[in-house]
PDB file of C-alpha atoms in Angstrom:
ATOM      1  CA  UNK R 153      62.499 -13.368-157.778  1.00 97.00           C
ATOM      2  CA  UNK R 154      65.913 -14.603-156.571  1.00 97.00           C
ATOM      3  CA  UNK R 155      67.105 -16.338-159.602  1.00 95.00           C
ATOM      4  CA  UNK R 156      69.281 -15.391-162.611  1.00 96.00           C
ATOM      5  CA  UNK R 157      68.623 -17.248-165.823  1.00 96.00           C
ATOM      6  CA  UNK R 158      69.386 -21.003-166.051  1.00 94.00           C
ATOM      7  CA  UNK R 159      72.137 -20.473-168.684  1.00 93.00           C
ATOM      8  CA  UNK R 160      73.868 -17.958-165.957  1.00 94.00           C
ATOM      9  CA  UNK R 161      73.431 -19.812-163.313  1.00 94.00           C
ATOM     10  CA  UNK R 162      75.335 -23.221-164.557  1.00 93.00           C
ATOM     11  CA  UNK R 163      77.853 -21.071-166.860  1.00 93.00           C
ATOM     12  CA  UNK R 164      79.118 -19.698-163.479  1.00 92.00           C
ATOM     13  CA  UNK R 165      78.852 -22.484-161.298  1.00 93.00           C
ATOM     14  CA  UNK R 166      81.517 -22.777-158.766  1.00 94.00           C
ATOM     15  CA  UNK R 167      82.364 -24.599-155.317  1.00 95.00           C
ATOM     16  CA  UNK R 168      80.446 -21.839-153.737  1.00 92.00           C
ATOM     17  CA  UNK R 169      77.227 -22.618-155.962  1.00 93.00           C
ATOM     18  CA  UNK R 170      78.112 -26.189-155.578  1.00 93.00           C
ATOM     19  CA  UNK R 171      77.704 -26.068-152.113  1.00 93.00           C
ATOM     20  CA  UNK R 172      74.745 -23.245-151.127  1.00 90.00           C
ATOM     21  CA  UNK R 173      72.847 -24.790-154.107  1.00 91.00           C
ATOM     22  CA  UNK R 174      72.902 -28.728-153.769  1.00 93.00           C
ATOM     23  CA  UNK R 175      69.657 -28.897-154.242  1.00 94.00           C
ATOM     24  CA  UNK R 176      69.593 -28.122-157.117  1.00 93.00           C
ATOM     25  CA  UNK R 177      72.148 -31.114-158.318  1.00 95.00           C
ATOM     26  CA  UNK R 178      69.691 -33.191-156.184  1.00 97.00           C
ATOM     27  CA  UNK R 179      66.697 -32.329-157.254  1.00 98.00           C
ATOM     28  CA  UNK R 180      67.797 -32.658-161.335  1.00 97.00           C
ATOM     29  CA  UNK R 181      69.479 -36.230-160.421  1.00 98.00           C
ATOM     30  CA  UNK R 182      68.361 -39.030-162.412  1.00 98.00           C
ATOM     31  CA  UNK R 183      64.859 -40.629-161.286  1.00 98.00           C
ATOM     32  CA  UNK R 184      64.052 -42.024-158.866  1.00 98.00           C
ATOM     33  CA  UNK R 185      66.769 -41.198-156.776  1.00 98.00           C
ATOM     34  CA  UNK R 186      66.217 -37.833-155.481  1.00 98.00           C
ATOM     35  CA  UNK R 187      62.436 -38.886-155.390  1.00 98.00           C
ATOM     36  CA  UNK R 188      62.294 -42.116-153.332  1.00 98.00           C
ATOM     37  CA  UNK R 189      64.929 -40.209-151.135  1.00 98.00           C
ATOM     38  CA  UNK R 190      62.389 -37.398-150.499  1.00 98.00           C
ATOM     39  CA  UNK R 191      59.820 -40.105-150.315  1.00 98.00           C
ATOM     40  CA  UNK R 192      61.283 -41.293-147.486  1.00 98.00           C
ATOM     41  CA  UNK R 193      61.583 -38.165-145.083  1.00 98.00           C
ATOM     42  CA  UNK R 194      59.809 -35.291-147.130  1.00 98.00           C
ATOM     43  CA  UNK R 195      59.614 -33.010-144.000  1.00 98.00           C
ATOM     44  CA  UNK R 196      63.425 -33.215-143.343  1.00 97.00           C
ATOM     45  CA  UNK R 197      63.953 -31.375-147.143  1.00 97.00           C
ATOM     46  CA  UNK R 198      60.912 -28.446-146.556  1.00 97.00           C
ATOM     47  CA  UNK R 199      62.399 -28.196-142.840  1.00 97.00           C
ATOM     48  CA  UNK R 200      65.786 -27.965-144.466  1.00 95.00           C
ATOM     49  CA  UNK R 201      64.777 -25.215-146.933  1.00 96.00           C
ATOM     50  CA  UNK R 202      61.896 -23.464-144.151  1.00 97.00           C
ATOM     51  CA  UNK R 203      64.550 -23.151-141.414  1.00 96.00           C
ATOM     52  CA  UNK R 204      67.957 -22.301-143.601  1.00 94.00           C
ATOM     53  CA  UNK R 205      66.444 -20.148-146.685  1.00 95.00           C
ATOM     54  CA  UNK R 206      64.673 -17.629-145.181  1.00 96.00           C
ATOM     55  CA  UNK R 207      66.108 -14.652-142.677  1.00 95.00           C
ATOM     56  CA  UNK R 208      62.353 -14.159-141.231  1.00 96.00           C
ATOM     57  CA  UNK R 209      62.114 -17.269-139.331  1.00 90.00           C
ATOM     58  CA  UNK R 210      58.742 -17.518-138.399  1.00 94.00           C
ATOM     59  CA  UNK R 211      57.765 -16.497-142.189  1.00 96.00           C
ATOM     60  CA  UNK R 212      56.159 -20.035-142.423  1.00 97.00           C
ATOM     61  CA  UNK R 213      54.265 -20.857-139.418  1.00 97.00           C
ATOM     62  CA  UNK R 214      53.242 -24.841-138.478  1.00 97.00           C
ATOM     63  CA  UNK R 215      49.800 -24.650-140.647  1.00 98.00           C
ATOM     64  CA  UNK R 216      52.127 -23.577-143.817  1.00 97.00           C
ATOM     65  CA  UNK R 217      54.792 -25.891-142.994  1.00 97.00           C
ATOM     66  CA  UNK R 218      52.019 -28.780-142.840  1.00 98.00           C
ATOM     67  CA  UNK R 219      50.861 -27.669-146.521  1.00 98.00           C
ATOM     68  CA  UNK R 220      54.758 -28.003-148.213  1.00 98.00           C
ATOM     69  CA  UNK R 221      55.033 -31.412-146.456  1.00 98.00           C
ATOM     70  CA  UNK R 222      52.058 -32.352-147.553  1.00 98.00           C
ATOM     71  CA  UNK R 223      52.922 -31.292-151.131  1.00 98.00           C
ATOM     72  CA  UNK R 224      56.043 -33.248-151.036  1.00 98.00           C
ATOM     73  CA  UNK R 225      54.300 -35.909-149.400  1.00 98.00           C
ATOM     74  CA  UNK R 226      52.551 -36.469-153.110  1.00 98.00           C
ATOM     75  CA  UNK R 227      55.110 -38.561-155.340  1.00 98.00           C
ATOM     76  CA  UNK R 228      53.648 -36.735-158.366  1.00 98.00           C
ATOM     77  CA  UNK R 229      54.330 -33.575-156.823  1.00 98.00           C
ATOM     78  CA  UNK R 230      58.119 -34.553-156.221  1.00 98.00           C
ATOM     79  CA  UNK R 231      58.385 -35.938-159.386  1.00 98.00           C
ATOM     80  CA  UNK R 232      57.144 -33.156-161.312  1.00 98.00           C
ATOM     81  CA  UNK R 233      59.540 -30.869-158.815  1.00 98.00           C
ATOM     82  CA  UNK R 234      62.206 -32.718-160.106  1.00 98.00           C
ATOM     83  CA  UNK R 235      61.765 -32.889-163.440  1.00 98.00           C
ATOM     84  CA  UNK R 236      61.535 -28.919-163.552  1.00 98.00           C
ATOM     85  CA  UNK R 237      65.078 -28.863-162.271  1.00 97.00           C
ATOM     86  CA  UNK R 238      66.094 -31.959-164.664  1.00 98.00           C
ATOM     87  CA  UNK R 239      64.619 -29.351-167.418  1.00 98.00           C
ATOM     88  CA  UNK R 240      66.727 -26.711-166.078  1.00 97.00           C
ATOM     89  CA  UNK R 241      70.077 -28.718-166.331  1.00 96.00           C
ATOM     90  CA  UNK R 242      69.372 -29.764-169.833  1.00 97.00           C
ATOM     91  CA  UNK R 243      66.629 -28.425-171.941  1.00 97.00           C
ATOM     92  CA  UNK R 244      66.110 -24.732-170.548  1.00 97.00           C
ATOM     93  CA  UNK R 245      70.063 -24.618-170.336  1.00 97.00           C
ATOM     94  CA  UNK R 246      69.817 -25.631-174.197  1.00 97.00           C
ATOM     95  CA  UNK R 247      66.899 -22.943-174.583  1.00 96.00           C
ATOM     96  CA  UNK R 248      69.022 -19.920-173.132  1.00 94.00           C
ATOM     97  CA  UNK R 249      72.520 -20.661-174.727  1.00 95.00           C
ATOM     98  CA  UNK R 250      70.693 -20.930-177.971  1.00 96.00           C
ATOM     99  CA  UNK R 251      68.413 -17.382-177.321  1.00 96.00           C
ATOM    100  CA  UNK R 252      71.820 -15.807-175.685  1.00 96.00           C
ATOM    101  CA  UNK R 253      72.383 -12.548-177.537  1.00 95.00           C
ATOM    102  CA  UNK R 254      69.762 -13.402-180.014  1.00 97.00           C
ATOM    103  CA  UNK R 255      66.471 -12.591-177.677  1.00 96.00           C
ATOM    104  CA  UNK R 256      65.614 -10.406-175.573  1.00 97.00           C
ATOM    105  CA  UNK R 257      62.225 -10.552-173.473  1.00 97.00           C
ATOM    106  CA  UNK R 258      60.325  -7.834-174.592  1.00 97.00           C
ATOM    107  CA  UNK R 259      58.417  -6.416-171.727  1.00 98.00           C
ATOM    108  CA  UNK R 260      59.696  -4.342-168.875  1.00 98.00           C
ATOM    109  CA  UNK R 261      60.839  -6.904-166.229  1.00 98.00           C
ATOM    110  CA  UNK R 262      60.947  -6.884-162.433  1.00 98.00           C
ATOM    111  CA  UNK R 263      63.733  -8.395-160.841  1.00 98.00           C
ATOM    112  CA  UNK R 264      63.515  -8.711-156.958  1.00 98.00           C
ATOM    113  CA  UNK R 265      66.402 -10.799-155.098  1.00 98.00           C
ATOM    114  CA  UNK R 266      67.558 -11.312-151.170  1.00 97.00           C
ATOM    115  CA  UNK R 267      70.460  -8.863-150.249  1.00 94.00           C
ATOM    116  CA  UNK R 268      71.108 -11.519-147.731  1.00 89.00           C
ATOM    117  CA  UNK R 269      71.323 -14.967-149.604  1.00 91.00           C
ATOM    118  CA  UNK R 270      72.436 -16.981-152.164  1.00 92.00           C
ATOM    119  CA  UNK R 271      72.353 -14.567-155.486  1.00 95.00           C
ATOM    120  CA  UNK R 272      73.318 -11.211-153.544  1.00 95.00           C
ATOM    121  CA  UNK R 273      76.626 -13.930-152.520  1.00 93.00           C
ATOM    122  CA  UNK R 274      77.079 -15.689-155.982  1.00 94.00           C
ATOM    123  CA  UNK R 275      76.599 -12.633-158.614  1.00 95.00           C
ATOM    124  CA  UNK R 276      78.193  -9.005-158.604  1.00 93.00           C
ATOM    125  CA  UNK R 277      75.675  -7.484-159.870  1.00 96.00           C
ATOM    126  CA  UNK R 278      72.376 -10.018-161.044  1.00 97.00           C
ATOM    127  CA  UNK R 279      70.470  -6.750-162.217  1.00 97.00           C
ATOM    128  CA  UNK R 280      73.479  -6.317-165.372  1.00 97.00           C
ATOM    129  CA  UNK R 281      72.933 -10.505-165.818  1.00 97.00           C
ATOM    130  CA  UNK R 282      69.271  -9.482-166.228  1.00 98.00           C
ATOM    131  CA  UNK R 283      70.172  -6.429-168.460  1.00 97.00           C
ATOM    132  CA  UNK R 284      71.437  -9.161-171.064  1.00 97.00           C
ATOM    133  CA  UNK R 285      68.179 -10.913-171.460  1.00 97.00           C
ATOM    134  CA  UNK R 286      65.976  -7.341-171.548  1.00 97.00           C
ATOM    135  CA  UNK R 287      66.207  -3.744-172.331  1.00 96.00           C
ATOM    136  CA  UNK R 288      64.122  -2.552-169.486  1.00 98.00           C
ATOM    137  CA  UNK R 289      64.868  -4.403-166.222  1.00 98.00           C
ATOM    138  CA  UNK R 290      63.949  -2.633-162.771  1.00 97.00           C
ATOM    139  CA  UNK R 291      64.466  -4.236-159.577  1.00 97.00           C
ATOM    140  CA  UNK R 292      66.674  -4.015-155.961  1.00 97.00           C
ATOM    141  CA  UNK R 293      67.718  -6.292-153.259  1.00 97.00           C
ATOM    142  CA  UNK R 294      65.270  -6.952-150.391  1.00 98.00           C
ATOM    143  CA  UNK R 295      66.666  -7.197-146.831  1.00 97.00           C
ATOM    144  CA  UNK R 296      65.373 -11.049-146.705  1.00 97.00           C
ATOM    145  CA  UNK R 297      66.117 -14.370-147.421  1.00 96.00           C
ATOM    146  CA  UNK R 298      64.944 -16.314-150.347  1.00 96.00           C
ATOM    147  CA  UNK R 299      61.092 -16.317-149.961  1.00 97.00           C
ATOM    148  CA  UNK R 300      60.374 -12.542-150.612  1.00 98.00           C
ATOM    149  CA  UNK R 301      56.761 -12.388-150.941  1.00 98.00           C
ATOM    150  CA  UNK R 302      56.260 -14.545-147.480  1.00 97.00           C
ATOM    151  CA  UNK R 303      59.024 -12.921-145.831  1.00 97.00           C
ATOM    152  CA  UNK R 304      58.314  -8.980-147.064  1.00 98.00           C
ATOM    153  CA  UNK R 305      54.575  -9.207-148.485  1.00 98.00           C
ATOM    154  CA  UNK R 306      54.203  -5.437-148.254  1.00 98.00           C
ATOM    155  CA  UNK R 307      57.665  -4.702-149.750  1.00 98.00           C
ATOM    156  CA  UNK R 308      56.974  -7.275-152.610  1.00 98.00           C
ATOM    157  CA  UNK R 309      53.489  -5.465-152.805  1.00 98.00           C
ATOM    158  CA  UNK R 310      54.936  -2.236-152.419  1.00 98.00           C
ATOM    159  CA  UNK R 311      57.598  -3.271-155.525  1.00 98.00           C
ATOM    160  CA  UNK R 312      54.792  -5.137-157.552  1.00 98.00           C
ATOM    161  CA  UNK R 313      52.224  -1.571-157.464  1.00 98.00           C
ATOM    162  CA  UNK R 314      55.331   1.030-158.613  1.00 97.00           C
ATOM    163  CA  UNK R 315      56.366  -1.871-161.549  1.00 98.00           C
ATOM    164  CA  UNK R 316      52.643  -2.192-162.603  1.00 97.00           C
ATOM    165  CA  UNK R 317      51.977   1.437-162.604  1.00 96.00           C
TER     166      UNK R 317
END
């Protein structure tokens, strides 16, 4: 949901991505930085990401806001966090470029992505990026931000039930 794969994303990187995606540079930054600087304030980064990402802005109330700090309160947590998006930079990156019109993922796939944020702004058309990696990709933009499933739970159910039936 609201992501193109990792070889798409960086091979069209721009200003624009630069910018509405930092965290992502951030996050995949050599260790410890991005950790001991999330160490230091982790509910500044999930109040960053809870207030700005999401269109529904009461789609995380305090008692789920707690639980994310919390989480990022744990430097294993962080560090794991940011060694998925070191991963993406380098190794995934590697993974795709190398499977790029070679593999295709097999199984139908659902693709679900914000008409209103970062992926509706940054790709034409992510359903024909999709369309590369599989034959049989289904999917439409939901009139959210980037946290579908808390921010439309019975249109991501709704989605979820027609794909699985």
């Amino acid at each position: 949901m609201d992501v193109v794969p990792i070889g798409d994303v960086y091979d069209r990187a721009d200003k624009t991505f630069s910018l509405s995606y930092w965290v992502w540079s951030f996050l995949a930054a050599p260790a410890p930085v991005p950790e001991q600087f999330i160490d230091a304030a982790p509910a500044v980064l999930v109040d960053f990401m809870l207030d700005t990402w999401p269109e529904v802005k009461d789609a995380f109330p305090a008692e789920v806001r707690a639980a994310y700090v919390k989480q990022f309160r744990d430097p294993a947590t962080v560090h794991a966090i940011c060694e998925e998006f070191r991963a993406a930079a380098t190794l995934d990156y590697q993974q795709d470029e190398a499977d790029r019109g070679k593999r295709k993922i097999p199984c139908p796939v659902l693709f679900l992505w914000s008409q209103r944020g970062q992926v509706a702004k940054l790709y034409d058309d992510p359903l024909a990026i999709w369309r590369e990696w599989a034959d049989d990709v289904r999917g439409e933009p939901v009139p959210v931000g980037h946290f579908i499933p808390e921010e439309a739970p019975d249109e991501t159910t709704r989605q979820l039930l027609v794909f699985l039936s």
